[in-house]
Short mmCIF file of C-alpha atoms in Angstrom, two decimals:
data_model
loop_
_atom_site.label_atom_id
_atom_site.label_comp_id
_atom_site.label_asym_id
_atom_site.label_seq_id
_atom_site.Cartn_x
_atom_site.Cartn_y
_atom_site.Cartn_z
CA UNK F 7 0.00 0.00 0.00
CA UNK F 8 1.11 3.57 -0.66
CA UNK F 9 1.60 5.63 2.49
CA UNK F 10 0.98 9.36 2.39
CA UNK F 11 2.89 11.49 4.90
CA UNK F 12 1.67 15.02 5.40
CA UNK F 13 3.58 17.83 7.12
CA UNK F 14 3.15 19.74 9.24
CA UNK F 15 0.48 18.10 11.39
CA UNK F 16 -0.76 21.56 12.32
CA UNK F 17 0.24 25.16 11.84
CA UNK F 18 -0.71 28.57 13.15
CA UNK F 19 -0.82 31.44 10.72
CA UNK F 20 -2.23 34.91 10.32
CA UNK F 21 -4.59 36.31 7.72
CA UNK F 22 -2.53 37.28 4.70
CA UNK F 23 0.24 34.75 5.34
CA UNK F 24 1.53 32.41 2.68
CA UNK F 25 1.06 28.82 3.80
CA UNK F 26 2.49 25.62 2.35
CA UNK F 27 1.48 22.06 3.23
CA UNK F 28 3.52 19.12 2.04
CA UNK F 29 2.64 15.55 1.21
CA UNK F 30 5.08 12.73 0.49
CA UNK F 31 4.17 9.41 -1.09
CA UNK F 32 6.01 6.24 -0.11
CA UNK F 33 6.44 5.44 -3.80
CA UNK F 34 5.99 7.30 -7.05
CA UNK F 35 2.41 8.19 -7.90
CA UNK F 36 2.97 10.37 -11.01
CA UNK F 37 0.54 13.26 -10.48
CA UNK F 38 -2.31 11.12 -9.10
CA UNK F 39 -2.92 13.33 -6.07
CA UNK F 40 -5.79 15.52 -4.93
CA UNK F 41 -6.09 18.05 -2.10
CA UNK F 42 -9.18 18.45 0.08
CA UNK F 43 -10.32 21.03 2.61
CA UNK F 44 -12.57 20.06 5.49
CA UNK F 45 -14.29 22.30 8.00
CA UNK F 46 -15.74 20.97 11.27
CA UNK F 47 -18.95 19.03 10.80
CA UNK F 48 -18.81 19.29 7.02
CA UNK F 49 -17.93 16.95 4.18
CA UNK F 50 -14.52 17.41 2.55
CA UNK F 51 -14.28 19.71 -0.45
CA UNK F 52 -11.87 19.05 -3.31
CA UNK F 53 -9.55 21.97 -4.01
CA UNK F 54 -6.94 20.56 -6.37
CA UNK F 55 -6.96 17.48 -8.60
CA UNK F 56 -4.15 15.72 -10.43
CA UNK F 57 -1.64 17.61 -8.30
CA UNK F 58 -2.00 21.05 -9.81
CA UNK F 59 -5.41 21.56 -11.43
CA UNK F 60 -7.65 24.00 -9.58
CA UNK F 61 -11.16 22.74 -8.99
CA UNK F 62 -13.81 24.95 -10.56
CA UNK F 63 -15.06 27.55 -8.11
CA UNK F 64 -12.01 27.36 -5.83
CA UNK F 65 -10.20 30.68 -5.30
CA UNK F 66 -6.97 31.16 -7.23
CA UNK F 67 -5.02 31.71 -3.99
CA UNK F 68 -4.94 27.91 -3.75
CA UNK F 69 -2.36 26.11 -5.86
CA UNK F 70 -0.81 22.66 -6.00
CA UNK F 71 2.47 21.39 -7.30
CA UNK F 72 4.62 18.30 -7.44
CA UNK F 73 4.83 14.90 -9.04
CA UNK F 74 6.31 11.53 -8.24
CA UNK F 75 6.63 11.45 -4.47
CA UNK F 76 6.70 15.10 -3.36
CA UNK F 77 3.67 17.38 -3.45
CA UNK F 78 2.62 20.67 -1.94
CA UNK F 79 -0.48 22.78 -1.46
CA UNK F 80 0.07 26.53 -1.18
CA UNK F 81 -2.33 29.21 -0.03
CA UNK F 82 -0.84 32.45 -1.28
CA UNK F 83 -2.66 34.79 1.11
CA UNK F 84 -4.56 33.09 3.92
CA UNK F 85 -8.15 34.26 4.38
CA UNK F 86 -10.40 33.81 7.43
CA UNK F 87 -12.47 31.17 5.63
CA UNK F 88 -9.35 29.07 4.96
CA UNK F 89 -8.92 27.98 8.56
CA UNK F 90 -9.68 24.28 8.23
CA UNK F 91 -8.03 20.87 7.95
CA UNK F 92 -6.41 19.88 4.67
CA UNK F 93 -5.84 16.38 3.35
CA UNK F 94 -3.97 14.92 0.39
CA UNK F 95 -5.28 11.80 -1.33
CA UNK F 96 -3.39 9.47 -3.65
CA UNK F 97 -5.43 7.75 -6.38
CA UNK F 98 -2.61 6.11 -8.26
CA UNK F 99 -3.54 2.67 -6.96
CA UNK F 100 -5.83 0.83 -4.60
CA UNK F 101 -6.24 1.12 -1.72
CA UNK F 102 -6.69 4.88 -1.95
CA UNK F 103 -4.89 6.59 0.92
CA UNK F 104 -5.25 9.97 2.56
CA UNK F 105 -2.58 11.89 4.37
CA UNK F 106 -3.04 12.37 8.11
CA UNK F 107 -4.32 15.92 7.67
CA UNK F 108 -2.96 19.39 8.43
CA UNK F 109 -4.96 21.67 10.69
CA UNK F 110 -4.53 25.33 9.85
CA UNK F 111 -5.32 27.48 12.88
CA UNK F 112 -5.46 31.20 13.55
CA UNK F 113 -2.35 32.70 15.13
CA UNK R 28 -28.01 19.82 -8.84
CA UNK R 29 -26.12 16.77 -7.64
CA UNK R 30 -27.34 15.40 -4.32
CA UNK R 31 -26.09 12.46 -2.30
CA UNK R 32 -28.10 11.58 0.79
CA UNK R 33 -26.86 8.89 3.16
CA UNK R 34 -29.06 7.01 5.57
CA UNK R 35 -28.98 3.92 7.74
CA UNK R 36 -26.50 4.95 10.40
CA UNK R 37 -27.09 4.40 14.07
CA UNK R 38 -26.03 2.52 17.19
CA UNK R 39 -25.13 -1.15 16.80
CA UNK R 40 -23.51 -3.66 19.13
CA UNK R 41 -20.09 -5.15 18.39
CA UNK R 42 -20.49 -8.09 16.03
CA UNK R 43 -23.68 -6.65 14.61
CA UNK R 44 -24.62 -5.56 11.11
CA UNK R 45 -25.85 -2.40 9.46
CA UNK R 46 -26.62 -1.37 5.90
CA UNK R 47 -25.97 2.16 4.76
CA UNK R 48 -27.72 3.64 1.75
CA UNK R 49 -26.88 6.64 -0.39
CA UNK R 50 -29.60 8.05 -2.61
CA UNK R 51 -28.21 9.90 -5.61
CA UNK R 52 -29.87 12.49 -7.81
CA UNK R 53 -28.98 15.15 -10.34
CA UNK R 54 -26.63 13.06 -12.46
CA UNK R 55 -26.52 9.86 -14.49
CA UNK R 56 -25.78 7.59 -11.55
CA UNK R 57 -24.96 4.47 -13.56
CA UNK R 58 -22.14 6.30 -15.37
CA UNK R 59 -20.26 7.15 -12.19
CA UNK R 60 -18.04 5.06 -9.98
CA UNK R 61 -18.76 5.75 -6.32
CA UNK R 62 -16.88 5.68 -3.03
CA UNK R 63 -17.46 5.28 0.68
CA UNK R 64 -15.10 7.25 2.92
CA UNK R 65 -15.25 7.31 6.71
CA UNK R 66 -13.98 9.51 9.51
CA UNK R 67 -13.70 8.33 13.09
CA UNK R 68 -14.48 10.97 15.75
CA UNK R 69 -11.66 13.50 15.89
CA UNK R 70 -9.61 11.56 13.32
CA UNK R 71 -8.67 11.86 9.66
CA UNK R 72 -10.30 10.59 6.52
CA UNK R 73 -10.12 6.90 5.58
CA UNK R 74 -11.10 5.55 2.19
CA UNK R 75 -13.31 2.46 2.63
CA UNK R 76 -14.49 1.16 -0.74
CA UNK R 77 -15.12 1.91 -4.42
CA UNK R 78 -17.50 0.44 -6.95
CA UNK R 79 -17.58 0.91 -10.72
CA UNK R 80 -20.57 2.40 -12.50
CA UNK R 81 -21.82 -0.99 -13.60
CA UNK R 82 -21.13 -2.56 -10.22
CA UNK R 83 -18.84 -5.18 -11.76
CA UNK R 84 -15.69 -3.96 -10.03
CA UNK R 85 -15.27 -3.37 -6.33
CA UNK R 86 -12.33 -2.40 -4.13
CA UNK R 87 -11.90 -2.37 -0.35
CA UNK R 88 -9.59 -1.12 2.34
CA UNK R 89 -7.79 -3.93 4.14
CA UNK R 90 -9.47 -2.84 7.37
CA UNK R 91 -12.94 -3.77 6.06
CA UNK R 92 -12.21 -6.49 3.49
CA UNK R 93 -14.30 -9.57 4.13
CA UNK R 94 -16.68 -7.72 6.46
CA UNK R 95 -18.11 -4.90 4.30
CA UNK R 96 -19.76 -5.20 0.90
CA UNK R 97 -20.34 -2.29 -1.46
CA UNK R 98 -23.12 -2.56 -4.01
CA UNK R 99 -25.41 -0.39 -6.07
CA UNK R 100 -28.86 -0.50 -7.65
CA UNK R 101 -28.70 1.69 -10.73
CA UNK R 102 -32.45 1.36 -11.28
CA UNK R 103 -32.96 3.05 -7.91
CA UNK R 104 -29.96 5.43 -8.13
CA UNK R 105 -28.79 4.08 -4.80
CA UNK R 106 -25.42 3.05 -3.39
CA UNK R 107 -25.13 0.65 -0.46
CA UNK R 108 -22.61 -0.44 2.13
CA UNK R 109 -23.42 -3.65 3.96
CA UNK R 110 -21.37 -3.76 7.15
CA UNK R 111 -21.08 -7.04 9.06
CA UNK R 112 -19.05 -8.13 12.08
CA UNK R 113 -18.84 -4.53 13.22
CA UNK R 114 -16.12 -3.49 15.64
CA UNK R 115 -15.68 -0.48 17.90
CA UNK R 116 -13.06 0.85 15.52
CA UNK R 117 -15.68 1.05 12.76
CA UNK R 118 -17.34 3.90 14.66
CA UNK R 119 -17.24 6.84 12.27
CA UNK R 120 -19.15 9.20 10.05
CA UNK R 121 -19.57 7.44 6.72
CA UNK R 122 -19.66 9.56 3.58
CA UNK R 123 -20.70 8.48 0.13
CA UNK R 124 -19.08 10.36 -2.72
CA UNK R 125 -18.50 10.37 -6.42
CA UNK R 126 -15.43 8.16 -6.71
CA UNK R 127 -12.52 9.91 -5.08
CA UNK R 128 -9.59 10.23 -7.44
CA UNK R 129 -11.74 10.28 -10.55
CA UNK R 130 -11.88 13.49 -12.58
CA UNK R 131 -15.55 13.88 -11.69
CA UNK R 132 -15.04 13.00 -8.02
CA UNK R 133 -16.34 16.23 -6.53
CA UNK R 134 -19.63 15.65 -4.74
CA UNK R 135 -20.03 14.17 -1.28
CA UNK R 136 -23.01 13.46 0.91
CA UNK R 137 -23.46 14.97 4.36
CA UNK R 138 -22.44 11.75 6.11
CA UNK R 139 -24.17 9.31 8.45
CA UNK R 140 -22.86 8.36 11.88
CA UNK R 141 -22.29 4.73 12.78
CA UNK R 142 -21.59 3.98 16.42
CA UNK R 143 -20.47 0.50 17.43
CA UNK R 144 -20.82 0.08 21.16
CA UNK R 145 -22.37 -2.20 23.74
#
């Protein structure tokens, strides 16, 4: 099975900050990686698919990059509504695996 | 508008069974692979199972293989998850979703809570 390791586990940031979350796959997964945002009590929302494609309707301050084993999600200027937990998901092979999540909190 | 509405969650004793349903609307259900994803209280997301649009292909997480069965009735636009031999560690909110990892895999239901406890 492919293991997905996300870092950091949590971070504190201020509105306007640039934030980067990283995800490492235990083996190469090409660009078969998506990023999700989840707010408390809500279903996850897909932000980025195939590593770098922005989901329709998602603000352009979100971007994704990477391929192979190293991936990142960047929020260029953190907004109040961005405080949430973020997950990566590999869909290169079964079983699908999520990263452990990164909680973005207000500093 | 795409809608996915889960039902069937509740309290069940260890070793018991439960069947979750997910009623789909707003899209051509039979053309879409579907997923179940769960989230234990205070924990992260865990992919559980996928099924192809026709229902011919199914995939499971090791943690549920042999105990859970995913199925679908395309005539009723409904996805199912039959859960047997339930354990405390199966306690979670269960989400149905358009197959995660697919290009169209955007929509999720609101989730249904399954609690396994005596």
